[in-house]
Coordinates of C-alpha atoms in Angstrom, one line a residue:
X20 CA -168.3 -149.4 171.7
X21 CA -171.4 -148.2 173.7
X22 CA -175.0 -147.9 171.9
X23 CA -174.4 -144.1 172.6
X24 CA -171.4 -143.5 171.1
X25 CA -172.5 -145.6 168.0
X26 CA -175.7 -143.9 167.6
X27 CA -173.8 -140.5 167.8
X28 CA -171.1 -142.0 165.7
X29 CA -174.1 -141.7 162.9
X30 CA -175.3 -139.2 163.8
X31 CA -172.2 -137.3 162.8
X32 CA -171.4 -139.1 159.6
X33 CA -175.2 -138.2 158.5
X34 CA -174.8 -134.9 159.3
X35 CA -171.5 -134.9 157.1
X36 CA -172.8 -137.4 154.3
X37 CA -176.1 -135.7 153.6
X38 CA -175.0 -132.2 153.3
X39 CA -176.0 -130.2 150.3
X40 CA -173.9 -130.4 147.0
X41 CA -170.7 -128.2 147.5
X42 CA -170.7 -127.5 151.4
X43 CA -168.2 -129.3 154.0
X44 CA -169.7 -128.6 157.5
X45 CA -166.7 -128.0 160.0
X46 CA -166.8 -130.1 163.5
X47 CA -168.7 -126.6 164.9
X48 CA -171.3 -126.7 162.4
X49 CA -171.9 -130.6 163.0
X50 CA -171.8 -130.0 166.8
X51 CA -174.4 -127.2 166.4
X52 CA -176.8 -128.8 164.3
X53 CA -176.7 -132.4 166.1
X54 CA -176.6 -130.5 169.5
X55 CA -173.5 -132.6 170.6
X56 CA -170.6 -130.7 172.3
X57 CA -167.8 -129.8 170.3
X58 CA -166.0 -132.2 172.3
X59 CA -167.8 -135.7 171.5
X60 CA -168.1 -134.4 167.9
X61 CA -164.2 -133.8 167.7
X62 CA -163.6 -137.5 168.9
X63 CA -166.1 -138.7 166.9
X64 CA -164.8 -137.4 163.9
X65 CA -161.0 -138.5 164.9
X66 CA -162.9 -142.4 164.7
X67 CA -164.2 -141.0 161.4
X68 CA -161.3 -140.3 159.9
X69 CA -159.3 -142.6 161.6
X70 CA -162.0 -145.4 159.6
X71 CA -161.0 -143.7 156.2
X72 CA -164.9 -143.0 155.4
X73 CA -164.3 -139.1 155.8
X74 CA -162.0 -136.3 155.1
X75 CA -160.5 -133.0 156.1
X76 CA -161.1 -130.3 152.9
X77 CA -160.6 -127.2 152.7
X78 CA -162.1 -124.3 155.0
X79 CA -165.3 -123.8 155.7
X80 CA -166.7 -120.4 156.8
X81 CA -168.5 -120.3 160.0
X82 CA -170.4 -116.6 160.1
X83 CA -168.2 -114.0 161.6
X84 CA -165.7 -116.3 163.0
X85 CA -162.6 -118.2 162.0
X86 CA -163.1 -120.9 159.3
X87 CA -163.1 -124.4 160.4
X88 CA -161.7 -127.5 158.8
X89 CA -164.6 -128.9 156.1
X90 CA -165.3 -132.3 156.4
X91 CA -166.6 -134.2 153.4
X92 CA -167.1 -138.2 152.5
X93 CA -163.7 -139.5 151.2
X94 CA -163.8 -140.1 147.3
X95 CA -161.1 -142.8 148.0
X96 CA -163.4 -145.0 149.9
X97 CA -165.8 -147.2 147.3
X98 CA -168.2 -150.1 147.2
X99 CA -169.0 -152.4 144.4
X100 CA -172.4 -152.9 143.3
X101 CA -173.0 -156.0 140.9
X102 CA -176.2 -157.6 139.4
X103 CA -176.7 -161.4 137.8
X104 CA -179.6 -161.2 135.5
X105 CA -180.8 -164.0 133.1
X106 CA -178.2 -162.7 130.3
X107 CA -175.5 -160.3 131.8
X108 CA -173.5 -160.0 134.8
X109 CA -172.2 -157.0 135.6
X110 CA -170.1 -155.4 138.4
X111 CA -169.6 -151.6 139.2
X112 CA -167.6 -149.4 141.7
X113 CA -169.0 -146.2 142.9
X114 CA -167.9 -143.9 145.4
X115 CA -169.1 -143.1 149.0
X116 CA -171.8 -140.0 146.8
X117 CA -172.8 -142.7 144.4
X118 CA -170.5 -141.3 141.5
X119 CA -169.9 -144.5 138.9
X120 CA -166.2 -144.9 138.9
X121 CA -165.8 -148.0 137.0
X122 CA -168.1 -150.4 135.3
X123 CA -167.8 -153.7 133.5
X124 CA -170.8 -156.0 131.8
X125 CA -170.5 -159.5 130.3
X126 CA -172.8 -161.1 128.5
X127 CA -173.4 -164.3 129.1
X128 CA -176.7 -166.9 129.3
X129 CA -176.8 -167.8 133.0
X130 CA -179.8 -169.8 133.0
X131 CA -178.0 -173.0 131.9
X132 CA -175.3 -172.7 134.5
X133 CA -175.0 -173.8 138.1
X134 CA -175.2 -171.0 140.4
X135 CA -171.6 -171.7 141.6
X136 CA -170.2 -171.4 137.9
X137 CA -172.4 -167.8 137.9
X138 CA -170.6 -166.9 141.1
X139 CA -167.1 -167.8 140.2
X140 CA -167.7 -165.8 136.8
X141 CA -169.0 -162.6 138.5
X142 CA -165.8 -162.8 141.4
X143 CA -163.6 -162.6 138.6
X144 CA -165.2 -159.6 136.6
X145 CA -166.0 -158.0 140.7
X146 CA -161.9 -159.5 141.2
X147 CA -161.1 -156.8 137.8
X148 CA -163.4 -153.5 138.4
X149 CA -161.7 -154.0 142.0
X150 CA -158.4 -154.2 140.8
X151 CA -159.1 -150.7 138.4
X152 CA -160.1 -148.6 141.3
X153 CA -157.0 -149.9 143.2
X154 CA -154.7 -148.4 140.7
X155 CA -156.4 -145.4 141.2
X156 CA -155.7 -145.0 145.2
X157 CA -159.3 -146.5 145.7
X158 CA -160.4 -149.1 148.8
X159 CA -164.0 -150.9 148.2
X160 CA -165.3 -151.5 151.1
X161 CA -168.0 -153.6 151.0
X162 CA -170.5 -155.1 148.0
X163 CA -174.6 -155.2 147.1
X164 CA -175.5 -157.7 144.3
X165 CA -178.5 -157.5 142.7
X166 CA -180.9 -160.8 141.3
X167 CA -183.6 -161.1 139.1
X168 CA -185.9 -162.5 141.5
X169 CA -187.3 -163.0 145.5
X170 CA -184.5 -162.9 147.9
X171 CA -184.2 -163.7 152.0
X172 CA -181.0 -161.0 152.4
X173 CA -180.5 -162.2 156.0
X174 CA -179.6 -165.1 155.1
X175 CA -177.7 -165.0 151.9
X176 CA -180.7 -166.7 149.8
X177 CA -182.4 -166.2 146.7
X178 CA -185.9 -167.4 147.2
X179 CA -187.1 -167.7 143.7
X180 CA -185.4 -166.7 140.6
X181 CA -187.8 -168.3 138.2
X182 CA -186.1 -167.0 134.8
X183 CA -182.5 -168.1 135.9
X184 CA -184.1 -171.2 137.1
X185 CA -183.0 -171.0 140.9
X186 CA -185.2 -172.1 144.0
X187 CA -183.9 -171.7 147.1
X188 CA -180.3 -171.2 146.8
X189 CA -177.4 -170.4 148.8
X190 CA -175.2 -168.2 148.0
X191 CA -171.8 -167.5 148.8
X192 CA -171.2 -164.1 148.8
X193 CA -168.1 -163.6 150.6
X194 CA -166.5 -165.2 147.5
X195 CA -167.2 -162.1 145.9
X196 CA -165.3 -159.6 147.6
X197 CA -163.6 -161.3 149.8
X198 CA -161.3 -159.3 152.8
X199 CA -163.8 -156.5 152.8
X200 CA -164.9 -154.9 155.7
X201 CA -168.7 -154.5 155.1
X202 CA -169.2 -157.9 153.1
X203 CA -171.8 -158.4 150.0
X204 CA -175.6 -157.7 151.3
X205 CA -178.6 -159.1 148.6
X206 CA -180.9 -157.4 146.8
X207 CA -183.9 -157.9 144.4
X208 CA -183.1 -156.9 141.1
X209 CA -185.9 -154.4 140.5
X210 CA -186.2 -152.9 144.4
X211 CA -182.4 -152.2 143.8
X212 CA -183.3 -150.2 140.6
X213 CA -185.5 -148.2 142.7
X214 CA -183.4 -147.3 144.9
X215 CA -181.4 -146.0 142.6
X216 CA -184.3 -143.5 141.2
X217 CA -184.5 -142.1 144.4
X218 CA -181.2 -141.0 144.3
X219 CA -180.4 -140.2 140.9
X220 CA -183.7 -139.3 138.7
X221 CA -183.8 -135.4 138.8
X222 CA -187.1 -134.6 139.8
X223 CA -190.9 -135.7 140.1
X224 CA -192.6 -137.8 143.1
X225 CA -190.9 -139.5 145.6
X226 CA -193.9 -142.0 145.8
X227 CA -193.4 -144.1 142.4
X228 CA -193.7 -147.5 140.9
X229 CA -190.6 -148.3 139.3
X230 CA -191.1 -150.8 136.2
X231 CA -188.0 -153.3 135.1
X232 CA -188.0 -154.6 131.8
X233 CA -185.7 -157.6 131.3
X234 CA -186.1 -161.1 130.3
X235 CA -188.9 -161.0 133.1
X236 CA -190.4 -158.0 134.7
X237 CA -190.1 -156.5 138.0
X238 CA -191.0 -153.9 139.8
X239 CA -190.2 -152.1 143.2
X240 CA -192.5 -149.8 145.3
X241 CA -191.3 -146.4 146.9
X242 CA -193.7 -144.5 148.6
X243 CA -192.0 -141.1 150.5
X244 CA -188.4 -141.9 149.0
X245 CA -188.5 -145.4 151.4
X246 CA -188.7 -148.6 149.5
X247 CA -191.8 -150.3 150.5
X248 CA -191.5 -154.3 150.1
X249 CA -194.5 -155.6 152.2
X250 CA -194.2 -158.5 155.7
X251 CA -192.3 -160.6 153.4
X252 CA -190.2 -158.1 151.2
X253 CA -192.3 -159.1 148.3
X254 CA -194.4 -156.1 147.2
X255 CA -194.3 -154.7 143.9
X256 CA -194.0 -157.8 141.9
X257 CA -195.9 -156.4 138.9
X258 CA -194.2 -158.6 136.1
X259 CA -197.1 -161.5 137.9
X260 CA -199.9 -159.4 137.5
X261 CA -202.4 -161.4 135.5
X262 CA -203.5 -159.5 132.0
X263 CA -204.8 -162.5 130.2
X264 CA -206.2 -164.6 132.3
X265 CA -206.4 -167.5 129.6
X266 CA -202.7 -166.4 128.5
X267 CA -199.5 -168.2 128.1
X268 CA -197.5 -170.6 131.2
X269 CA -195.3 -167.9 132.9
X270 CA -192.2 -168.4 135.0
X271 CA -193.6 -168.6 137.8
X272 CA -196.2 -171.0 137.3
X273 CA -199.0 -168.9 137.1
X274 CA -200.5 -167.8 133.3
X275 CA -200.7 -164.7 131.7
X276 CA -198.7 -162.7 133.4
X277 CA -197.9 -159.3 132.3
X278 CA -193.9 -160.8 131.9
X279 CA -195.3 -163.6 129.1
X280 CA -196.1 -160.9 126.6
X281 CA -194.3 -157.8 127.7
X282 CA -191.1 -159.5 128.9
X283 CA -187.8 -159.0 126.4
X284 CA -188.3 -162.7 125.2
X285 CA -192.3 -162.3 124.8
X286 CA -191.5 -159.4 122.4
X287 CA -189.0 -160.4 120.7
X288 CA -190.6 -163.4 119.7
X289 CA -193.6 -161.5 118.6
X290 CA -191.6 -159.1 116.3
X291 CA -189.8 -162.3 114.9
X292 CA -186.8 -161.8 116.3
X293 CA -184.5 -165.2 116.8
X294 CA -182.9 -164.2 120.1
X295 CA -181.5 -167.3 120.3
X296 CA -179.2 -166.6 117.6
X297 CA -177.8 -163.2 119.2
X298 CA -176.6 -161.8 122.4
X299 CA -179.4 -159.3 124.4
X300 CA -178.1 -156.0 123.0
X301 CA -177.8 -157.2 119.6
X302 CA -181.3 -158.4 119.2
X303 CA -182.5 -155.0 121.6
X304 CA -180.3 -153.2 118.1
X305 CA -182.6 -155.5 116.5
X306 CA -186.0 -154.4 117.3
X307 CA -185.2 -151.0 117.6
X308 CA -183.7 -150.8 113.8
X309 CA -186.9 -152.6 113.0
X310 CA -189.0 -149.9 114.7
X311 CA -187.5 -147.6 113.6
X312 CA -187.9 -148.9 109.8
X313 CA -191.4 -149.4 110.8
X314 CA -191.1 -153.1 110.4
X315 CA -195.0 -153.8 111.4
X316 CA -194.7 -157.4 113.6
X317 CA -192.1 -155.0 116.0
X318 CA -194.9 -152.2 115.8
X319 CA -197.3 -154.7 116.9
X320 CA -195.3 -156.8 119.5
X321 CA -194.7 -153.1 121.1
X322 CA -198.1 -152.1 120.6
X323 CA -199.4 -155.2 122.6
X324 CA -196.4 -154.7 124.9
X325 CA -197.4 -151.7 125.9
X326 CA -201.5 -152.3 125.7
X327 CA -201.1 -155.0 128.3
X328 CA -198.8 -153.0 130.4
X329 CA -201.2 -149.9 130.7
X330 CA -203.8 -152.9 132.2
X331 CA -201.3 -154.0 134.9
X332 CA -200.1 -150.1 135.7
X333 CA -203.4 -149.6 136.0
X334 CA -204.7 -151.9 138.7
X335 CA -201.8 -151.4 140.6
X336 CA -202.0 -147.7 140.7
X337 CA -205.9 -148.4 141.6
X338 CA -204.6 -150.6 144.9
X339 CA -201.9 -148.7 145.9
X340 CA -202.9 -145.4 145.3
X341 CA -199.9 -144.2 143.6
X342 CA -199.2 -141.5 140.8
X343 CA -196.4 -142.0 139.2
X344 CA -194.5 -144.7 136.9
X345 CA -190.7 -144.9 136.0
X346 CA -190.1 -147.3 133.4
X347 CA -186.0 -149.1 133.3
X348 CA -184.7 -151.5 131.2
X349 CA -185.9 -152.4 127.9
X350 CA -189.1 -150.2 128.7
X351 CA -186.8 -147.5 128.8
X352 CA -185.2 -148.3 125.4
X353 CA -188.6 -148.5 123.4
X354 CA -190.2 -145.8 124.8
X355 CA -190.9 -143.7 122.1
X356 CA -193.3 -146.9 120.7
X357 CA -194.5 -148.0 123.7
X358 CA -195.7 -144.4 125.5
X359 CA -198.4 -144.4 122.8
X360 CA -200.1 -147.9 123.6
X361 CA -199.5 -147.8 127.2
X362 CA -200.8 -144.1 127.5
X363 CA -203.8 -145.1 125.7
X364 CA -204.5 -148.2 127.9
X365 CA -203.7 -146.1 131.3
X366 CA -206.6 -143.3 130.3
X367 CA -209.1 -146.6 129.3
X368 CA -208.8 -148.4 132.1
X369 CA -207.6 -146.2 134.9
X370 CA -208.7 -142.4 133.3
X371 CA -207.0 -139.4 135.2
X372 CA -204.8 -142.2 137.8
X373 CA -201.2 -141.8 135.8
X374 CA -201.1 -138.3 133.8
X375 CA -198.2 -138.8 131.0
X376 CA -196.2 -136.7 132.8
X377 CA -195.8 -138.5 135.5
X378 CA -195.0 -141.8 133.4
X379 CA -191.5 -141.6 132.6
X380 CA -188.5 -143.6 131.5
X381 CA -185.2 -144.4 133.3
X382 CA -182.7 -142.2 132.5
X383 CA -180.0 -144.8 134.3
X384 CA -179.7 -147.2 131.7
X385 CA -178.1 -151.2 132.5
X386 CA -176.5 -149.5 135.4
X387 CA -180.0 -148.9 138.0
X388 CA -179.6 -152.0 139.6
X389 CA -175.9 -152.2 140.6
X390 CA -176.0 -148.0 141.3
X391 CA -179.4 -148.7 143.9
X392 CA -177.3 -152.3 145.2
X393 CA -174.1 -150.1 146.1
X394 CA -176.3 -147.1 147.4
X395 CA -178.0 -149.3 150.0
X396 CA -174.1 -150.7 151.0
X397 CA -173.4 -147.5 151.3
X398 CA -176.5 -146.0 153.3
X399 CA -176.1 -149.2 156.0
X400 CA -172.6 -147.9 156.4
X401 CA -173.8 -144.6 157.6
X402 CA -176.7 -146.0 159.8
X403 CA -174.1 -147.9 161.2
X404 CA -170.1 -146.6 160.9
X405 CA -169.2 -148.5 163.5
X406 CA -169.0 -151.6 161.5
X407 CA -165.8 -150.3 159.5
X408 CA -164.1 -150.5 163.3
X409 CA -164.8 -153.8 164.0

């Protein structure tokens, strides 16, 4: 296929893929707003279809005239978005709009294990949310997974993963999807997350730092709805932003990081929580019953959580000049203790940089980084159709 035809070959599926909510442009409405003939656009949408990644609906009015054929993404077309994190692994399919079909989590500690025994236990939970969507008439197509930690996606590598205990590792990710047409690509945990706020948060600035609260912390930078990760795809690492500069040995070999005392293990050790005894949601139940009792070492753990995470916010908002904050994971689940403190320490030490309403919690839940890993598959695959008829 010629670079022409393949650049118009997107240029069609755009056109089709990112129209508004409710409205199925006909081949005369794509060929007048791309300025293609009617022609080209005809063929190109017979390769469309013909691919399975778009379908006739309906009619759709066109002014005065007869009404075309609509032409919409087809809901039976999917990709599977999946995420290892230091206690879960999860797996997800969604649909060409992003629309969660299936989802399944297990939780499980991953940072004793091999990488290859991590694999083989994701392929068979991926193997199972596959399976469900084939019983209901759907294909996946292709896979993101998401890690908790630097990756080099070009060549199928995780950098660093400091809480899972990985350093430059290779993985295999045809194993986990294997016979799909578009592959696995990799992702960072937390720039996956963000992704996913673009698409699915309802409102406010598409220039944001989104904050991941897990075992460690992350964070990913989007500035104009584009995710922004630097020369080396490493921006936005704010879980390593020194806060105490005499503090405790982090992960990643530096010290006081904002992840040793706002990290899920930092505060749960300092409400007095013995995570060690219970699974992640069942000491999360935990420390929020024990908020919500006022139990005062959780107050304080939050307090200082959230005190220390206002200082970090607040010199990265100062260097790159952003306005807004979306907090995920466990952030997300203690908000209503932590907004206080980490209000508080924004107006201290950056005053005026991060109004409160423009610091807001993840309404996505567990499911941000998988949702932004699958919406990335799925934005490649309209860059580049082409790949589905190779």
């Amino acid at each position: 296929m010629g670079d022409v035809r393949r650049s118009n070959l997107a240029l069609v599926l755009g056109r089709i893929a990112y129209a508004p909510a409710g409205v199925h442009p006909s081949r005369a409405q794509v060929a007048s707003a791309t300025g293609l003939t009617k022609a080209s656009v005809s063929s190109l949408v017979l390769d469309l279809l013909d691919a399975g990644v778009i379908r006739e609906v309906g009619l759709s009015q066109q002014g005065r005239g007869r009404p075309g054929v609509g032409l919409e993404l087809n809901s039976a077309r999917a990709v599977l978005g999946m995420e290892i994190n230091v206690d879960y692994i999860s797996a997800g399919v969604t649909d060409l709009t992003g629309n969660l079909l299936a989802l399944e989590t297990q939780e499980r500690d991953n940072r004793p294990a091999a990488e290859g025994t991590v694999l083989a236990a994701l392929a068979r939970l991926a193997a199972k949310v596959r399976a469900e969507a084939a019983g209901s008439g759907v294909q996946v197509l292709g896979g993101g997974l998401a890690v908790p930690g630097l990756v080099d996606a070009a060549a199928s590598r995780v950098l660093t993963a400091p809480n899972l205990g990985w350093s430059d590792v290779d993985l295999d990710l045809d194993a986990l999807l294997p016979d799909t047409p578009l592959g696995v690509s990799l992702f960072n945990e937390a720039n996956a997350a963000a992704l996913a706020e673009v698409r699915h948060r309802p409102s406010g600035s598409s220039t944001f730092l989104f904050v991941s609260g897990e075992v460690g912390v992350g964070g990913g930078l989007v500035i104009g709805g584009e995710l922004f990760t630097g020369p080396e795809g490493h921006a936005g690492e704010v879980g390593h932003v020194v806060v105490e500069p005499d503090g405790l040995p982090c992960s990643c070999g530096g010290a006081g990081c904002l992840e040793t005392v706002a990290g899920q293990d930092a505060i749960f050790v300092a409400a007095g929580i013995d995570a060690e005894a219970r699974t992640r949601s069942q000491s999360m139940a935990v420390l929020v019953q024990a908020l919500q009792s006022g139990v005062p070492s959780a107050l304080s753990s939050v307090e200082r959580a959230g005190r220390y995470l206002g200082v970090a916010l607040a010199s990265t908002a100062r260097v790159v000049n952003i306005g807004a904050v979306v907090l995920g994971g466990h952030f997300a689940v203690i908000d209503p203790w932590l907004r206080e403190p980490l209000l508080a320490s924004l107006e201290k030490h950056a005053p005026g940089r991060l109004p409160p309403d423009q610091v807001t919690a993840s309404t996505l839940g567990q499911a941000g980084a998988l949702l932004g890993a699958a919406g990335s598959v799925v934005r490649s695959l309209i860059d580049a159709p082409h790949l589905l008829q190779q």
